[in-house]
Coordinates of C-alpha atoms and ligand atoms in Angstrom, one line a residue:
M1 CA 16.5 -47.8 53.8
N2 CA 14.3 -49.1 56.9
N3 CA 11.5 -49.9 54.5
K4 CA 9.1 -52.4 56.5
I5 CA 5.1 -51.2 55.9
L6 CA 2.7 -52.9 57.9
V7 CA -0.5 -52.6 55.7
T8 CA -4.0 -52.8 57.3
G9 CA -6.7 -54.3 55.4
G10 CA -4.2 -55.2 52.7
A11 CA -6.3 -57.9 51.3
G12 CA -9.3 -55.8 50.5
Y13 CA -9.5 -53.7 47.2
I14 CA -7.5 -50.6 47.4
G15 CA -5.0 -52.5 50.1
S16 CA -4.2 -55.1 47.6
H17 CA -3.6 -52.9 44.8
T18 CA -1.2 -50.8 47.4
V19 CA 0.7 -53.7 48.4
V20 CA 1.9 -54.3 44.5
E21 CA 2.9 -50.6 44.3
L22 CA 4.8 -50.8 48.0
I23 CA 6.8 -54.0 46.5
D24 CA 7.6 -52.4 43.0
N25 CA 9.2 -49.2 45.1
G26 CA 11.1 -51.0 47.1
Y27 CA 9.0 -51.2 50.3
L28 CA 8.5 -54.4 52.4
P29 CA 4.4 -54.6 53.1
I30 CA 3.2 -56.9 56.0
I31 CA -0.7 -57.3 56.0
V32 CA -3.1 -57.4 58.1
D33 CA -6.2 -58.5 57.5
D34 CA -9.1 -60.7 59.0
F35 CA -11.2 -61.0 55.4
R36 CA -14.6 -59.9 57.1
N37 CA -15.0 -57.9 53.7
S38 CA -12.1 -59.8 51.5
N39 CA -11.1 -63.2 50.5
P40 CA -7.8 -65.4 51.4
L41 CA -7.5 -66.1 47.7
V42 CA -6.8 -62.6 47.1
L43 CA -3.2 -63.3 49.1
D44 CA -2.5 -66.1 46.5
K45 CA -2.9 -63.7 43.8
L46 CA -1.0 -60.9 45.0
N47 CA 1.6 -63.5 45.5
E48 CA 1.8 -64.3 42.0
I49 CA 2.0 -60.6 40.7
V50 CA 5.0 -59.5 42.8
G51 CA 6.6 -63.2 42.8
Q52 CA 7.2 -63.7 46.5
T53 CA 5.3 -64.2 49.7
V54 CA 3.7 -61.2 51.3
P55 CA 3.9 -61.4 55.2
F56 CA 0.4 -61.8 56.4
Y57 CA -1.7 -61.7 59.8
N58 CA -5.0 -62.6 60.1
I59 CA -6.0 -60.5 62.8
D60 CA -9.0 -58.3 63.6
C61 CA -7.2 -54.4 63.9
T62 CA -9.8 -53.7 66.8
D63 CA -7.5 -56.5 68.9
K64 CA -5.1 -54.4 70.6
K65 CA -3.2 -57.5 72.2
K66 CA -2.9 -59.0 68.7
M67 CA -2.2 -56.3 67.1
D68 CA 0.5 -55.6 69.5
K69 CA 2.1 -58.7 69.0
V70 CA 2.7 -57.7 65.6
F71 CA 4.3 -54.3 66.3
A72 CA 6.6 -56.3 68.7
E73 CA 7.7 -58.6 66.0
H74 CA 8.3 -55.5 63.6
P75 CA 9.4 -52.7 66.0
D76 CA 11.3 -51.3 63.2
L77 CA 8.2 -50.2 60.8
M78 CA 8.7 -47.3 58.5
G79 CA 5.3 -46.7 59.0
V80 CA 1.9 -47.7 58.6
I81 CA -1.2 -47.5 55.8
H82 CA -4.6 -48.0 57.7
F83 CA -7.3 -49.3 55.6
A84 CA -8.7 -51.2 57.6
A85 CA -12.7 -50.3 57.9
Y86 CA -16.0 -51.0 56.9
K87 CA -17.1 -48.6 53.9
A88 CA -20.7 -49.1 52.9
V89 CA -22.7 -46.2 53.5
G90 CA -25.9 -47.4 53.5
E91 CA -25.1 -50.3 56.2
S92 CA -23.6 -47.6 58.2
V93 CA -27.2 -46.1 58.5
E94 CA -28.6 -49.4 59.7
K95 CA -25.5 -50.1 62.3
P96 CA -23.9 -47.0 63.0
L97 CA -22.5 -48.5 66.2
M98 CA -20.9 -51.2 64.6
Y99 CA -19.2 -48.7 62.2
Y100 CA -18.0 -46.4 65.0
Q101 CA -16.8 -49.7 67.0
N102 CA -14.7 -50.8 64.1
N103 CA -14.0 -47.6 62.2
L104 CA -12.7 -45.7 65.1
G105 CA -11.7 -48.5 67.2
S106 CA -9.1 -50.0 64.7
L107 CA -7.8 -46.4 64.3
M108 CA -7.4 -46.1 67.8
V109 CA -5.4 -49.3 68.4
V110 CA -3.2 -48.4 65.5
L111 CA -2.3 -45.1 66.9
E112 CA -1.7 -46.2 70.4
L113 CA 0.6 -48.7 69.0
M114 CA 2.7 -46.6 66.6
E115 CA 2.9 -44.0 70.1
A116 CA 4.2 -47.1 72.1
Y117 CA 6.6 -48.0 69.2
K118 CA 7.5 -44.8 68.0
I119 CA 6.6 -45.3 64.7
S120 CA 6.3 -42.0 62.8
N121 CA 4.5 -42.4 59.5
L122 CA 0.8 -42.8 58.9
V123 CA -0.9 -42.7 56.0
F124 CA -4.9 -42.9 56.1
S125 CA -7.6 -43.8 53.9
S126 CA -9.9 -41.0 54.5
S127 CA -12.8 -39.8 51.6
C128 CA -14.3 -37.4 49.6
T129 CA -17.5 -37.9 51.6
V130 CA -16.1 -35.3 54.1
Y131 CA -16.9 -32.5 51.8
G132 CA -20.6 -33.3 51.9
E133 CA -22.8 -32.0 49.1
P134 CA -20.1 -29.0 48.5
K135 CA -21.2 -25.4 47.2
V136 CA -18.4 -25.5 44.1
V137 CA -18.4 -28.9 42.9
E138 CA -14.6 -28.9 42.2
V139 CA -13.5 -29.4 45.7
S140 CA -9.8 -28.4 46.9
E141 CA -8.5 -29.6 50.5
Q142 CA -9.7 -26.1 51.4
T143 CA -13.5 -26.6 50.7
P144 CA -15.0 -26.7 54.1
I145 CA -16.0 -30.0 56.2
Q146 CA -19.5 -30.5 56.2
E147 CA -21.8 -32.3 58.4
A148 CA -21.9 -36.2 57.5
T149 CA -24.6 -37.5 56.2
S150 CA -24.0 -40.9 57.1
P151 CA -22.5 -42.5 60.3
Y152 CA -19.7 -44.0 57.7
G153 CA -19.0 -40.3 56.7
D154 CA -19.0 -39.3 60.1
T155 CA -16.3 -41.9 61.2
K156 CA -13.9 -40.4 58.4
I157 CA -14.7 -36.9 59.7
V158 CA -13.9 -38.2 63.3
S159 CA -10.9 -40.3 62.4
E160 CA -9.4 -37.3 60.3
K161 CA -9.5 -35.3 64.0
I162 CA -8.5 -38.2 66.1
I163 CA -5.4 -38.6 64.0
T164 CA -4.6 -34.6 63.7
N165 CA -4.9 -34.3 67.6
T166 CA -2.7 -37.2 68.2
V167 CA -0.2 -35.8 65.8
N168 CA -0.2 -32.4 67.4
A169 CA 0.6 -34.0 70.8
S170 CA 3.1 -36.5 70.0
A171 CA 6.6 -36.7 69.6
Q172 CA 7.1 -38.5 66.6
L173 CA 4.0 -39.2 64.5
K174 CA 3.3 -37.7 61.0
A175 CA 0.4 -38.3 59.0
T176 CA -1.2 -37.9 55.5
L177 CA -5.1 -37.9 55.2
L178 CA -5.7 -39.3 51.7
R179 CA -9.4 -38.3 50.7
Y180 CA -10.1 -40.8 47.9
F181 CA -12.9 -39.8 45.3
N182 CA -14.6 -43.1 43.8
P183 CA -11.8 -45.7 43.0
I184 CA -12.6 -48.2 39.9
G185 CA -11.1 -50.7 37.8
A186 CA -8.6 -53.6 38.6
H187 CA -4.8 -54.4 38.2
P188 CA -4.3 -54.5 34.5
S189 CA -3.0 -58.5 34.9
A190 CA -6.9 -58.8 36.0
K191 CA -5.4 -61.1 39.0
I192 CA -6.6 -58.9 41.5
G193 CA -9.8 -56.4 41.6
E194 CA -13.0 -55.7 43.6
L195 CA -14.4 -58.3 45.2
P196 CA -17.9 -57.3 46.8
N197 CA -19.8 -59.4 49.2
G198 CA -23.2 -60.0 48.2
V199 CA -25.2 -57.5 46.0
P200 CA -22.7 -54.4 45.2
N201 CA -23.5 -51.0 46.4
N202 CA -20.9 -49.3 44.1
L203 CA -21.7 -48.0 40.4
L204 CA -19.1 -50.4 38.7
P205 CA -19.4 -53.8 40.4
Y206 CA -23.1 -53.7 39.8
L207 CA -22.5 -52.6 35.9
T208 CA -20.1 -55.4 35.3
Q209 CA -22.1 -58.0 37.1
T210 CA -24.9 -57.1 34.9
V211 CA -23.0 -57.5 31.7
N212 CA -22.1 -60.9 33.4
G213 CA -25.4 -62.0 33.8
I214 CA -25.7 -62.2 37.7
R215 CA -28.0 -59.3 37.9
E216 CA -30.6 -58.5 35.6
V217 CA -30.5 -54.9 34.9
L218 CA -28.4 -51.8 36.5
T219 CA -30.6 -49.2 38.0
V220 CA -29.5 -45.6 37.4
F221 CA -30.6 -43.9 40.5
G222 CA -32.0 -40.5 39.2
G223 CA -32.3 -39.0 36.0
D224 CA -33.3 -35.6 37.1
Y225 CA -30.2 -34.2 38.6
N226 CA -29.3 -30.7 37.4
T227 CA -26.3 -32.1 34.8
K228 CA -25.8 -32.4 31.2
D229 CA -28.0 -35.7 31.3
G230 CA -29.6 -35.7 34.4
T231 CA -27.3 -38.0 36.1
C232 CA -25.1 -37.6 39.1
I233 CA -21.2 -36.4 38.5
R234 CA -18.1 -38.5 40.4
D235 CA -14.4 -38.3 39.8
Y236 CA -13.6 -42.1 38.6
I237 CA -9.9 -43.0 39.7
H238 CA -8.0 -46.3 38.5
V239 CA -7.3 -48.2 41.5
V240 CA -3.4 -48.4 40.5
D241 CA -3.4 -44.4 40.4
L242 CA -5.0 -44.5 43.7
A243 CA -2.5 -47.3 44.9
K244 CA 0.3 -45.1 43.8
A245 CA -0.7 -42.1 45.8
H246 CA 0.2 -43.9 48.9
V247 CA 3.9 -44.8 47.8
K248 CA 4.1 -41.5 46.8
A249 CA 2.7 -40.0 50.4
L250 CA 4.9 -42.4 52.4
N251 CA 8.1 -41.3 50.4
W252 CA 7.2 -37.7 50.9
L253 CA 6.4 -37.9 54.8
D254 CA 9.2 -39.6 55.7
N255 CA 11.2 -36.4 54.3
Q256 CA 8.9 -34.2 56.7
K257 CA 9.6 -32.5 59.8
L258 CA 7.5 -32.9 62.9
P259 CA 4.4 -32.1 63.3
V260 CA 2.9 -32.9 60.2
V261 CA -0.9 -34.0 59.3
E262 CA -1.7 -33.0 55.7
S263 CA -5.1 -34.1 53.5
F264 CA -4.5 -34.8 49.8
N265 CA -7.3 -35.0 47.4
I266 CA -6.9 -38.4 45.4
G267 CA -8.6 -38.0 42.2
T268 CA -8.7 -37.2 38.3
E269 CA -10.0 -33.7 38.1
K270 CA -12.5 -35.3 35.8
G271 CA -16.1 -35.3 36.6
N272 CA -18.2 -38.1 34.7
T273 CA -21.9 -38.5 34.9
I274 CA -23.3 -41.8 35.1
M275 CA -24.2 -41.9 31.8
D276 CA -20.7 -41.5 30.6
V277 CA -19.5 -44.6 32.3
I278 CA -22.2 -46.1 30.9
K279 CA -21.6 -45.4 27.3
T280 CA -17.6 -45.3 27.8
F281 CA -18.0 -48.6 29.2
E282 CA -20.0 -50.2 26.2
K283 CA -17.6 -48.4 23.5
V284 CA -14.3 -49.9 25.2
N285 CA -15.5 -53.2 25.7
N286 CA -18.0 -53.4 22.9
L287 CA -20.7 -54.5 24.6
K288 CA -24.5 -53.4 25.4
V289 CA -25.3 -52.7 29.4
N290 CA -28.7 -53.5 30.4
Y291 CA -29.8 -50.6 32.3
K292 CA -33.0 -48.3 33.5
I293 CA -33.2 -44.8 35.0
G294 CA -34.7 -45.0 38.5
E295 CA -35.5 -43.2 41.8
R296 CA -32.8 -40.9 43.2
R297 CA -30.7 -42.7 45.7
E298 CA -30.9 -41.2 49.3
G299 CA -28.0 -39.4 50.4
D300 CA -26.2 -39.4 46.9
V301 CA -24.7 -35.9 46.1
E302 CA -25.3 -34.5 42.7
Q303 CA -22.0 -33.5 41.5
I304 CA -18.3 -33.7 43.3
Y305 CA -15.1 -34.1 41.4
A306 CA -11.3 -33.4 42.7
N307 CA -9.1 -30.4 42.6
T308 CA -5.7 -32.4 43.1
Q309 CA -3.3 -29.7 42.4
K310 CA -1.6 -30.2 46.2
A311 CA -1.4 -33.7 45.3
K312 CA 0.4 -33.0 42.0
E313 CA 2.7 -30.1 43.5
V314 CA 3.4 -31.5 47.0
L315 CA 3.7 -35.4 46.6
N316 CA 4.3 -35.5 42.8
W317 CA 1.7 -37.7 42.1
S318 CA -0.8 -37.6 39.0
C319 CA -2.9 -39.9 37.4
E320 CA -1.6 -42.5 34.6
Y321 CA -4.5 -44.2 33.2
S322 CA -8.2 -42.9 31.6
L323 CA -11.6 -43.8 32.3
D324 CA -11.2 -46.0 29.2
D325 CA -8.1 -48.2 30.7
A326 CA -10.3 -48.3 34.4
L327 CA -13.4 -49.7 32.5
K328 CA -11.5 -52.1 30.3
H329 CA -9.3 -53.3 33.2
Q330 CA -12.6 -53.6 35.6
W331 CA -14.4 -55.4 32.4
A332 CA -11.1 -58.0 32.2
W333 CA -11.5 -58.5 36.1
E334 CA -15.1 -59.4 35.9
K335 CA -14.8 -62.0 33.4
T336 CA -12.6 -63.9 35.6
L337 CA -15.0 -64.2 38.4
K338 CA -17.3 -67.1 38.3
K339 CA -21.0 -66.7 38.0
Ligands
UFG401 N1 -25.4 -45.5 41.3 C1 -26.6 -46.0 40.3 N2 -26.7 -47.2 40.3 C2 -26.3 -48.4 41.4 C3 -24.9 -47.9 42.2 C4 -24.7 -46.7 42.0 O1 -26.9 -45.1 39.9 O2 -26.6 -49.4 41.4 C5 -24.7 -44.0 41.3 C6 -24.8 -43.4 42.3 O3 -26.1 -43.0 42.7 C7 -23.8 -42.4 42.5 C8 -22.9 -43.0 41.5 O4 -23.5 -44.4 40.8 O5 -24.3 -41.4 41.6 C9 -21.6 -43.5 42.1 O6 -22.4 -44.5 43.0 P1 -21.2 -45.2 44.3 O7 -22.2 -45.9 45.3 O8 -20.5 -46.1 43.4 O9 -20.3 -44.6 44.8 P2 -20.6 -43.1 46.1 O10 -20.3 -42.1 45.1 O11 -22.0 -43.1 46.2 O12 -19.8 -43.2 47.0 C10 -18.4 -43.7 46.9 C11 -17.4 -44.4 48.2 C12 -18.1 -44.2 49.3 C13 -17.7 -42.5 49.6 C14 -18.4 -41.6 48.6 C15 -18.4 -40.4 48.7 O13 -18.0 -45.8 47.7 O14 -17.3 -44.9 50.2 O15 -17.9 -42.1 47.4 O16 -18.8 -39.2 48.0 F1 -18.2 -42.3 50.9

């Protein structure tokens, strides 16, 4: 079996967990990452978990010349998993060009080189952000895509279109668009997890840093939404379950006839409020979270969670971890980080 997979952004949060799952499933991942939103130490930890040295290139994915060299060294890739992208909603509003340049630029380099080297299988990191504020809060892949509320969200919508049009014009390209819900947790070994740069934007790293004494208080953004306790509802998925979906997507893609471009929701099908998350975190870790209810955050969707029937039926994927597990693993990981 040809089992080499190029993983762009493979030192990042979701990328690093996916590399572990790829190796567990007999694949040979090759990481490309320039550490702009990750840390070189992740590679050491990854290598510890998998008991081997994962091949790695320190390259900016928008640099076509350098990326070409990687493809030239591995012309027999079975596929590419493309994670490398910026992902902070607020930052994208401040620096839209940086987001379009990096997120679309890297995707186009990857697609051009996949075409040039006749590589077939692409697994792309998309987001539930493509659904915007949905009319029905349980979203399936049929739920209409809406106008993006941020440049970041727009890069995901446009990326999905670029991939779809390229697949339709290609003689060999096949793709899955994995629409992630809210990834949380860390590897059960606590060797890898999320490493946010500076003040975290996302709920879980902010919460664990507060409990760890790095932040004073977690502000819950809005307590007056139309939900059971007034706080927003999201579908929080364990990052290892999300990582496993990439392996399933690759296996499936490889067995498909052309042309294939399929989107899949990757979530748990459960909506939890922010207060559910705080209370569950306190219960499973036997700790108190210092929080206060604050103003709503601009651009937040009130509630959304996934219908994942398609991923279950087509990819034979489903979640194995619970919210309790994810919050235990998240805390175990946070405790390994220096204050
Ligand atoms: N939240 C707080 N306090 C914080 C941080 C977050 O209350 O300090 C709340 C948010 O308002 C939201 C929930 O926690 O209600 C989750 O917020 P996150 O920032 O963790 O995640 P989002 O749902 O806003 O965003 C995530 C990804 C994006 C993606 C988006 C799609 O981070 O990349 O889902 O909906 F675009």
